[in-house]
CSV table of C-alpha atoms in Angstrom, one decimal:
chain,number,residue,atom,x,y,z
A,9,MET,CA,0.0,0.0,0.0
A,10,GLN,CA,1.3,3.4,-1.0
A,11,GLU,CA,2.2,5.9,1.8
A,12,VAL,CA,0.3,9.1,2.2
A,13,ALA,CA,1.1,11.4,-0.8
A,14,GLU,CA,0.3,15.0,-1.4
A,15,PHE,CA,-1.1,16.1,-4.8
A,16,ARG,CA,-1.2,19.8,-5.9
A,17,MET,CA,-2.4,21.7,-8.9
A,18,PRO,CA,-3.8,25.2,-9.7
A,19,LYS,CA,-7.1,26.2,-8.1
A,20,SER,CA,-8.6,26.8,-11.5
A,21,VAL,CA,-7.9,25.6,-15.1
A,22,LEU,CA,-9.8,27.0,-18.0
A,23,TYR,CA,-9.4,25.0,-21.2
A,24,GLY,CA,-10.7,25.3,-24.7
A,25,ARG,CA,-10.4,27.2,-27.9
A,26,ASN,CA,-10.7,31.0,-27.3
A,27,SER,CA,-10.5,30.5,-23.6
A,28,LEU,CA,-8.2,33.5,-23.6
A,29,GLU,CA,-11.3,35.6,-23.9
A,30,LYS,CA,-12.2,34.7,-20.3
A,31,LEU,CA,-9.1,36.3,-19.0
A,32,TRP,CA,-11.0,39.3,-17.6
A,33,GLU,CA,-13.4,37.1,-15.7
A,34,GLN,CA,-10.5,35.5,-13.8
A,35,SER,CA,-8.6,38.8,-13.4
A,36,LYS,CA,-11.4,40.9,-11.9
A,37,LYS,CA,-11.3,38.9,-8.6
A,38,PHE,CA,-7.6,39.8,-8.1
A,39,GLY,CA,-7.7,43.5,-8.5
A,40,LYS,CA,-7.5,46.5,-10.8
A,41,ARG,CA,-3.8,46.6,-11.7
A,42,ALA,CA,-2.3,43.8,-13.8
A,43,PHE,CA,1.4,43.1,-14.6
A,44,ILE,CA,2.1,41.0,-17.7
A,45,VAL,CA,5.4,39.2,-17.8
A,46,THR,CA,6.1,38.2,-21.5
A,47,ASP,CA,8.5,38.5,-24.4
A,48,THR,CA,8.7,40.4,-27.7
A,49,ILE,CA,7.4,37.4,-29.7
A,50,MET,CA,4.1,37.5,-27.8
A,51,GLU,CA,4.0,41.3,-28.6
A,52,ASP,CA,4.7,40.7,-32.3
A,53,LEU,CA,2.0,38.1,-32.5
A,54,GLY,CA,-0.5,40.5,-31.0
A,55,TYR,CA,-1.3,38.3,-27.9
A,56,VAL,CA,-0.2,41.0,-25.4
A,57,GLU,CA,-2.3,43.7,-27.1
A,58,ARG,CA,-5.3,41.3,-27.0
A,59,CYS,CA,-4.9,40.9,-23.3
A,60,ILE,CA,-4.4,44.6,-22.7
A,61,GLN,CA,-7.5,45.6,-24.7
A,62,GLN,CA,-9.6,43.0,-23.0
A,63,LEU,CA,-8.6,44.0,-19.5
A,64,ASN,CA,-8.7,47.8,-20.2
A,65,THR,CA,-12.3,47.4,-21.4
A,66,LYS,CA,-13.1,46.0,-18.0
A,67,GLY,CA,-11.4,48.8,-16.2
A,68,ILE,CA,-8.2,47.0,-15.4
A,69,THR,CA,-4.9,48.9,-15.8
A,70,VAL,CA,-2.0,46.9,-17.4
A,71,ILE,CA,1.7,47.2,-17.1
A,72,THR,CA,4.0,45.0,-19.1
A,73,TYR,CA,7.6,43.6,-19.0
A,74,ASN,CA,8.7,42.1,-22.3
A,75,LYS,CA,12.4,41.3,-21.9
A,76,VAL,CA,12.2,37.6,-20.9
A,77,ASN,CA,14.1,35.3,-23.4
A,78,ALA,CA,14.4,31.5,-23.9
A,79,GLU,CA,16.5,31.2,-20.7
A,80,PRO,CA,15.1,33.5,-18.0
A,81,THR,CA,17.7,34.8,-15.5
A,82,ASN,CA,17.7,36.4,-12.1
A,83,ILE,CA,18.4,39.7,-13.9
A,84,HIS,CA,15.1,39.4,-15.7
A,85,VAL,CA,13.3,38.7,-12.5
A,86,LEU,CA,14.7,41.6,-10.6
A,87,GLU,CA,14.0,44.0,-13.5
A,88,ALA,CA,10.4,42.8,-13.7
A,89,LEU,CA,10.0,42.9,-9.9
A,90,THR,CA,11.1,46.5,-9.8
A,91,ILE,CA,8.6,47.5,-12.4
A,92,CYS,CA,5.8,45.5,-10.8
A,93,LYS,CA,6.5,47.2,-7.4
A,94,GLU,CA,6.6,50.7,-8.9
A,95,GLY,CA,3.3,50.0,-10.6
A,96,LYS,CA,1.8,48.7,-7.3
A,97,CYS,CA,0.3,45.8,-9.2
A,98,ASP,CA,-2.4,43.6,-7.7
A,99,PHE,CA,-1.7,40.4,-9.7
A,100,ILE,CA,0.5,39.0,-12.4
A,101,ILE,CA,-0.1,37.4,-15.8
A,102,GLY,CA,2.6,35.1,-17.2
A,103,LEU,CA,2.0,35.0,-21.0
A,104,GLY,CA,4.2,32.9,-23.3
A,105,GLY,CA,6.3,29.8,-23.0
A,106,GLY,CA,7.6,28.3,-19.8
A,107,SER,CA,10.3,30.9,-19.6
A,108,CYS,CA,7.8,33.8,-19.3
A,109,ILE,CA,5.7,31.8,-16.8
A,110,ASP,CA,8.7,30.8,-14.7
A,111,ALA,CA,9.8,34.4,-14.5
A,112,ALA,CA,6.3,35.5,-13.5
A,113,LYS,CA,6.3,32.9,-10.8
A,114,ALA,CA,9.5,34.2,-9.3
A,115,VAL,CA,8.2,37.8,-9.4
A,116,ALA,CA,5.0,36.8,-7.7
A,117,VAL,CA,6.9,35.2,-4.8
A,118,LEU,CA,9.6,37.8,-4.4
A,119,TYR,CA,7.0,40.6,-4.4
A,120,THR,CA,5.6,39.5,-1.1
A,121,ASN,CA,8.5,37.7,0.5
A,122,GLY,CA,11.6,39.7,-0.5
A,123,GLY,CA,15.1,38.5,-1.1
A,124,GLU,CA,16.6,37.3,-4.4
A,125,VAL,CA,15.9,34.3,-6.5
A,126,GLU,CA,18.9,32.3,-5.3
A,127,ASP,CA,17.5,32.6,-1.7
A,128,TYR,CA,14.7,30.2,-2.6
A,129,VAL,CA,16.8,27.4,-4.0
A,130,GLN,CA,16.8,24.3,-1.9
A,131,LYS,CA,14.2,26.1,0.2
A,132,ASP,CA,16.9,28.1,2.0
A,133,ARG,CA,14.5,30.9,2.6
A,134,GLU,CA,11.1,30.4,4.1
A,135,ILE,CA,8.0,31.6,2.1
A,136,ASP,CA,5.9,33.1,4.8
A,137,ASN,CA,3.5,35.2,2.7
A,138,ASP,CA,1.2,34.3,-0.1
A,139,PRO,CA,2.5,35.4,-3.5
A,140,LEU,CA,0.8,37.9,-5.7
A,141,PRO,CA,-2.0,36.0,-7.6
A,142,LEU,CA,-0.7,34.6,-10.8
A,143,ILE,CA,-2.6,33.7,-14.0
A,144,ALA,CA,-0.5,31.6,-16.4
A,145,ILE,CA,-1.3,31.5,-20.1
A,146,PRO,CA,1.0,29.1,-22.0
A,147,THR,CA,1.5,29.5,-25.7
A,148,THR,CA,3.5,26.3,-26.2
A,149,SER,CA,2.7,22.7,-25.4
A,150,GLY,CA,5.6,21.4,-23.4
A,151,THR,CA,6.8,23.0,-20.2
A,152,GLY,CA,3.7,22.5,-18.2
A,153,SER,CA,4.8,25.5,-16.0
A,154,GLU,CA,1.2,26.7,-15.9
A,155,VAL,CA,0.3,23.9,-13.5
A,156,THR,CA,3.5,23.2,-11.6
A,157,SER,CA,5.0,24.3,-8.3
A,158,VAL,CA,8.4,24.7,-10.0
A,159,ALA,CA,10.3,27.6,-11.5
A,160,VAL,CA,13.7,27.4,-13.2
A,161,ILE,CA,15.8,30.6,-13.4
A,162,THR,CA,19.4,30.9,-14.5
A,163,ASN,CA,21.8,32.6,-12.1
A,164,LYS,CA,24.0,34.9,-14.3
A,165,ARG,CA,26.7,35.1,-11.6
A,166,THR,CA,27.3,31.3,-11.5
A,167,ASP,CA,25.9,30.0,-14.8
A,168,VAL,CA,23.7,27.6,-12.9
A,169,LYS,CA,20.0,26.9,-13.6
A,170,MET,CA,18.4,27.3,-10.2
A,171,MET,CA,15.3,25.2,-9.6
A,172,MET,CA,12.8,26.5,-7.0
A,173,LYS,CA,10.0,24.2,-5.8
A,174,HIS,CA,7.3,25.2,-3.4
A,175,PRO,CA,3.5,25.3,-3.5
A,176,SER,CA,3.7,29.1,-3.7
A,177,PHE,CA,5.1,28.9,-7.2
A,178,THR,CA,1.9,27.2,-8.4
A,179,PRO,CA,-0.3,29.7,-10.4
A,180,GLN,CA,-3.8,30.3,-9.1
A,181,VAL,CA,-5.3,30.1,-12.6
A,182,ALA,CA,-4.1,28.5,-15.8
A,183,ILE,CA,-5.8,29.4,-19.1
A,184,ILE,CA,-5.2,26.7,-21.8
A,185,ASP,CA,-6.1,28.1,-25.2
A,186,PRO,CA,-4.8,25.7,-28.0
A,187,ILE,CA,-5.4,28.4,-30.6
A,188,LEU,CA,-2.4,30.3,-29.2
A,189,THR,CA,-0.1,27.4,-30.3
A,190,ARG,CA,-1.0,27.5,-34.0
A,191,SER,CA,1.8,30.0,-34.7
A,192,VAL,CA,4.5,27.9,-33.0
A,193,PRO,CA,7.1,26.8,-35.6
A,194,PRO,CA,7.9,23.1,-36.2
A,195,HIS,CA,11.3,23.2,-34.4
A,196,ILE,CA,9.8,24.7,-31.2
A,197,THR,CA,6.8,22.4,-31.5
A,198,ALA,CA,9.3,19.5,-31.5
A,199,ALA,CA,11.4,20.8,-28.6
A,200,THR,CA,8.5,21.6,-26.3
A,201,GLY,CA,6.7,18.4,-27.2
A,202,ILE,CA,9.7,16.3,-26.2
A,203,ASP,CA,10.0,18.3,-23.1
A,204,ALA,CA,6.5,17.3,-22.2
A,205,LEU,CA,7.3,13.7,-23.0
A,206,CYS,CA,10.3,13.9,-20.7
A,207,HIS,CA,8.1,15.2,-17.9
A,208,ALA,CA,5.7,12.3,-18.3
A,209,VAL,CA,8.2,9.5,-18.7
A,210,GLU,CA,10.4,10.8,-15.8
A,211,ALA,CA,7.3,11.2,-13.6
A,212,TYR,CA,6.3,7.6,-14.3
A,213,ILE,CA,9.6,6.0,-13.6
A,214,SER,CA,10.5,8.4,-10.7
A,215,LYS,CA,11.2,6.8,-7.3
A,216,VAL,CA,8.5,9.1,-5.8
A,217,SER,CA,5.8,8.5,-8.4
A,218,GLN,CA,2.3,8.0,-7.0
A,219,SER,CA,-1.0,6.5,-8.3
A,220,LEU,CA,-2.5,9.9,-9.3
A,221,THR,CA,0.6,10.9,-11.2
A,222,ASP,CA,0.9,7.6,-12.9
A,223,VAL,CA,-2.6,8.0,-14.6
A,224,LEU,CA,-1.7,11.4,-15.8
A,225,ALA,CA,1.7,10.5,-17.0
A,226,LEU,CA,0.6,7.5,-19.0
A,227,SER,CA,-2.2,9.5,-20.6
A,228,ALA,CA,0.2,12.2,-21.6
A,229,ILE,CA,2.7,9.8,-23.1
A,230,GLU,CA,0.0,8.1,-25.2
A,231,SER,CA,-1.2,11.4,-26.5
A,232,ILE,CA,2.3,12.8,-27.2
A,233,MET,CA,3.4,9.7,-29.1
A,234,LYS,CA,0.2,9.9,-31.2
A,235,TYR,CA,-0.1,13.6,-31.9
A,236,LEU,CA,3.3,15.3,-31.7
A,237,ARG,CA,4.4,14.2,-35.2
A,238,ILE,CA,1.1,15.6,-36.5
A,239,ALA,CA,1.5,18.9,-34.8
A,240,TYR,CA,5.1,19.1,-36.0
A,241,GLU,CA,4.1,18.5,-39.6
A,242,ASP,CA,0.9,20.5,-39.6
A,243,GLY,CA,0.7,23.3,-37.1
A,244,GLU,CA,-2.8,24.2,-38.2
A,245,ASN,CA,-4.2,20.7,-37.2
A,246,MET,CA,-6.2,21.8,-34.2
A,247,GLU,CA,-7.0,18.3,-33.0
A,248,ALA,CA,-3.3,17.6,-32.6
A,249,ARG,CA,-2.7,21.1,-31.0
A,250,GLU,CA,-5.5,20.5,-28.5
A,251,ALA,CA,-4.2,17.0,-27.7
A,252,MET,CA,-0.7,18.3,-27.1
A,253,MET,CA,-1.9,21.1,-24.8
A,254,ILE,CA,-3.8,18.6,-22.7
A,255,ALA,CA,-0.8,16.2,-22.7
A,256,SER,CA,1.5,19.0,-21.6
A,257,LEU,CA,-0.8,20.0,-18.8
A,258,GLN,CA,-1.1,16.3,-17.7
A,259,ALA,CA,2.6,15.8,-17.8
A,260,GLY,CA,3.2,19.1,-15.9
A,261,ILE,CA,0.9,18.1,-13.0
A,262,ALA,CA,2.5,14.6,-13.0
A,263,PHE,CA,6.1,15.8,-12.7
A,264,SER,CA,5.2,18.6,-10.3
A,265,ASN,CA,3.9,16.0,-7.9
A,266,ALA,CA,6.3,13.1,-8.7
A,267,SER,CA,9.4,15.0,-9.7
A,268,VAL,CA,11.7,14.7,-12.7
A,269,THR,CA,14.8,12.5,-12.7
A,270,LEU,CA,18.1,12.2,-14.5
A,271,VAL,CA,17.2,13.8,-17.8
A,272,HIS,CA,16.3,17.1,-16.3
A,273,GLY,CA,19.1,16.9,-13.8
A,274,MET,CA,21.6,16.7,-16.7
A,275,SER,CA,19.7,19.0,-19.0
A,276,ARG,CA,19.8,22.2,-16.8
A,277,PRO,CA,23.6,22.6,-16.8
A,278,VAL,CA,23.7,22.2,-20.6
A,279,GLY,CA,21.2,25.0,-21.0
A,280,ALA,CA,22.9,27.2,-18.5
A,281,LEU,CA,26.4,26.9,-19.9
A,282,PHE,CA,25.7,26.5,-23.7
A,283,HIS,CA,22.3,28.2,-23.9
A,284,VAL,CA,20.6,25.2,-25.5
A,285,PRO,CA,16.8,25.6,-25.2
A,286,HIS,CA,15.4,23.5,-22.4
A,287,GLY,CA,13.3,21.3,-24.6
A,288,ILE,CA,16.1,20.6,-27.1
A,289,SER,CA,18.6,19.7,-24.3
A,290,ASN,CA,16.1,17.3,-22.8
A,291,ALA,CA,15.4,15.7,-26.2
A,292,ILE,CA,19.1,15.3,-26.8
A,293,LEU,CA,19.6,13.5,-23.5
A,294,LEU,CA,16.5,11.4,-23.3
A,295,PRO,CA,17.4,8.3,-25.4
A,296,THR,CA,20.8,7.9,-23.8
A,297,VAL,CA,19.5,8.4,-20.2
A,298,LEU,CA,16.7,5.9,-20.8
A,299,GLU,CA,19.2,3.3,-22.1
A,300,TYR,CA,21.3,3.8,-19.0
A,301,THR,CA,18.2,3.6,-16.7
A,302,LYS,CA,16.4,0.7,-18.5
A,303,GLY,CA,17.8,-2.2,-16.3
A,304,SER,CA,16.4,-0.6,-13.2
A,305,ALA,CA,13.1,0.4,-14.8
A,306,VAL,CA,12.2,-2.5,-17.0
A,307,LYS,CA,8.7,-3.0,-15.6
A,308,ARG,CA,7.8,0.7,-15.8
A,309,LEU,CA,9.1,1.1,-19.3
A,310,ALA,CA,7.2,-2.1,-20.4
A,311,GLU,CA,4.0,-0.6,-18.9
A,312,ILE,CA,4.5,2.5,-21.1
A,313,GLY,CA,5.0,0.2,-24.1
A,314,ARG,CA,1.8,-1.7,-23.5
A,315,CYS,CA,0.0,1.6,-23.2
A,316,LEU,CA,1.3,2.6,-26.6
A,317,ASN,CA,0.6,-0.8,-28.2
A,318,LYS,CA,-2.2,-3.0,-26.8
A,319,ASP,CA,-0.9,-6.0,-28.8
A,320,LEU,CA,2.2,-6.4,-26.7
A,321,TYR,CA,0.8,-8.2,-23.7
A,322,SER,CA,2.2,-11.6,-24.8
A,323,TYR,CA,5.8,-10.2,-24.9
A,324,CYS,CA,8.0,-10.2,-21.8
A,325,ASP,CA,8.9,-7.0,-20.0
A,326,GLU,CA,12.4,-6.8,-21.4
A,327,GLU,CA,11.1,-6.9,-25.0
A,328,VAL,CA,8.4,-4.3,-24.4
A,329,ALA,CA,10.9,-2.0,-22.6
A,330,ASP,CA,13.1,-2.2,-25.7
A,331,TYR,CA,10.1,-1.4,-27.8
A,332,THR,CA,9.3,1.7,-25.7
A,333,LEU,CA,12.8,3.0,-26.1
A,334,GLY,CA,12.7,2.3,-29.8
A,335,GLU,CA,9.5,4.2,-30.3
A,336,ILE,CA,10.9,7.2,-28.4
A,337,LYS,CA,14.0,7.2,-30.5
A,338,LYS,CA,12.0,7.0,-33.7
A,339,LEU,CA,10.0,10.0,-32.6
A,340,CYS,CA,13.2,12.0,-31.8
A,341,PHE,CA,14.6,11.0,-35.2
A,342,ASP,CA,11.4,12.0,-37.1
A,343,LEU,CA,11.5,15.4,-35.3
A,344,HIS,CA,15.1,15.9,-36.4
A,345,ILE,CA,16.5,16.2,-32.8
A,346,PRO,CA,20.2,16.8,-33.1
A,347,ASN,CA,23.0,15.6,-30.9
A,348,LEU,CA,25.1,18.1,-28.9
A,349,LYS,CA,27.7,18.3,-31.6
A,350,GLU,CA,25.2,18.8,-34.3
A,351,TYR,CA,23.7,21.6,-32.3
A,352,GLY,CA,26.9,23.5,-32.7
A,353,ILE,CA,28.7,23.0,-29.4
A,354,GLY,CA,32.5,22.6,-29.7
A,355,GLU,CA,33.8,19.3,-28.4
A,356,LEU,CA,36.8,20.8,-26.6
A,357,GLU,CA,34.6,23.5,-25.0
A,358,PHE,CA,32.1,20.8,-24.0
A,359,GLU,CA,34.8,18.5,-22.5
A,360,LYS,CA,36.1,21.4,-20.4
A,361,ALA,CA,32.6,21.9,-19.0
A,362,ILE,CA,31.7,18.3,-18.2
A,363,SER,CA,33.0,18.3,-14.6
A,364,LYS,CA,31.0,21.4,-13.7
A,365,MET,CA,27.9,20.1,-15.4
A,366,ALA,CA,28.1,16.7,-13.6
A,367,SER,CA,28.5,18.5,-10.3
A,368,ASP,CA,25.6,20.8,-11.0
A,369,ALA,CA,23.4,17.9,-12.1
A,370,ILE,CA,24.0,16.1,-8.8
A,371,GLU,CA,23.5,19.3,-6.8
A,372,SER,CA,20.1,19.8,-8.4
A,373,GLY,CA,18.8,16.7,-6.6
A,374,SER,CA,16.9,15.4,-9.6
A,375,PRO,CA,19.2,12.4,-10.4
A,376,ALA,CA,18.5,11.0,-7.0
A,377,ASN,CA,14.9,10.3,-8.1
A,378,ASN,CA,16.1,8.2,-11.0
A,379,PRO,CA,15.5,4.4,-10.7
A,380,ARG,CA,19.3,4.0,-11.3
A,381,VAL,CA,21.2,6.7,-9.5
A,382,PRO,CA,24.4,7.6,-11.3
A,383,SER,CA,27.8,8.4,-9.9
A,384,TYR,CA,29.6,11.6,-10.8
A,385,ASP,CA,31.8,9.7,-13.3
A,386,GLU,CA,28.8,8.0,-14.8
A,387,ILE,CA,27.1,11.3,-15.5
A,388,LYS,CA,30.3,12.6,-17.1
A,389,GLN,CA,30.3,9.5,-19.4
A,390,LEU,CA,26.6,10.0,-20.2
A,391,TYR,CA,27.3,13.6,-21.3
A,392,ARG,CA,30.1,12.3,-23.6
A,393,GLU,CA,27.7,9.7,-25.2
A,394,CYS,CA,25.1,12.3,-25.8
A,395,PHE,CA,27.6,14.5,-27.6
A,396,HIS,CA,27.9,12.1,-30.5
A,397,TYR,CA,24.6,10.2,-30.2
A,398,LYS,CA,23.1,8.9,-33.5
A,399,TYR,CA,19.5,7.8,-33.7
A,400,GLU,CA,19.9,5.9,-37.0
A,401,ASP,CA,22.1,3.3,-35.3
A,402,SER,CA,20.0,2.9,-32.2
A,403,ILE,CA,16.4,2.4,-33.2
A,404,LYS,CA,15.0,-1.0,-32.3
A,405,THR,CA,11.6,-2.6,-32.6
A,406,LEU,CA,10.2,-6.0,-31.5
A,407,GLY,CA,10.9,-7.3,-34.9
A,408,ASP,CA,14.6,-6.5,-34.9
């Protein structure tokens, strides 16, 4: 029997096409002064102006911060926090990908609790006060940040991606409008989609998984494996876009409650030092890490395989686990996921950084949740394998 487990998610989730039009209904209960944390892409697409006009019409004043980029830093957070305080804002809206939402989370917590971002890593600083209310509006299908209690911010002083985890980082409201993802280009669709797959797979094999997260993780994996290729090839396919938004949400809730494992632990240092987008670095690492983990997670990986293919119940767990890995590798290959070398990282530069990356990965705590916990030297070797990884030579099926 499972021990008592805690399960958290936002108080309210609005989902459906054009659900963005309900922003004002959610906003009015939080106050009259809104602060939008976003980026210039959201402005160029007109999404920021849509929010401003909708809120202004209902008598809500809006202040914006648009300097967040693909890897939000403590500098972005402090800049945004200053503007938010000067504007005496009542609530925050995180509009964009996971970077914008993570930055918004940090601003919401620091606004009422003080300090700097790094104070909240490893729960070094207590969060005594409720954060400013936060409405999260994702425009990609991958990070799941709109429903998680996690925020990842890069420390510019140390080049370390800082992970903060606390219930206070969970948005009060998430608005999931799949129409906002139609403009996402294929390469970002691929990267964010594999990020969601990592969340779901890692949550399912995590040492601290629980029954509620298992259901969500398996459902997310099944949808992603079915619909990500379609969304990648045809961004206007709304059935695929909707399915990916739901899968991202499910995977986000799953990993927020069950934790991520080795993939994310190793991915954050790559992003911090080489500025590889989070989804891409996860995708690059996923096949190698699963191969390393397989021997300690055969049953779980087999359960994933049988979820993907109902005809595999007559095969043994080892065979179906191999099938699962093969299907994931095929997906990465079809989405043109590169290895680290192909991404443009110099081999000598990468080798010099491996020791720091391995240390930072262990320090994050995520590898400890992996079914097979790696040593420092094993993590270094896994990084080297990922540098030259080739999908063409690695794809297996039950027929091989």
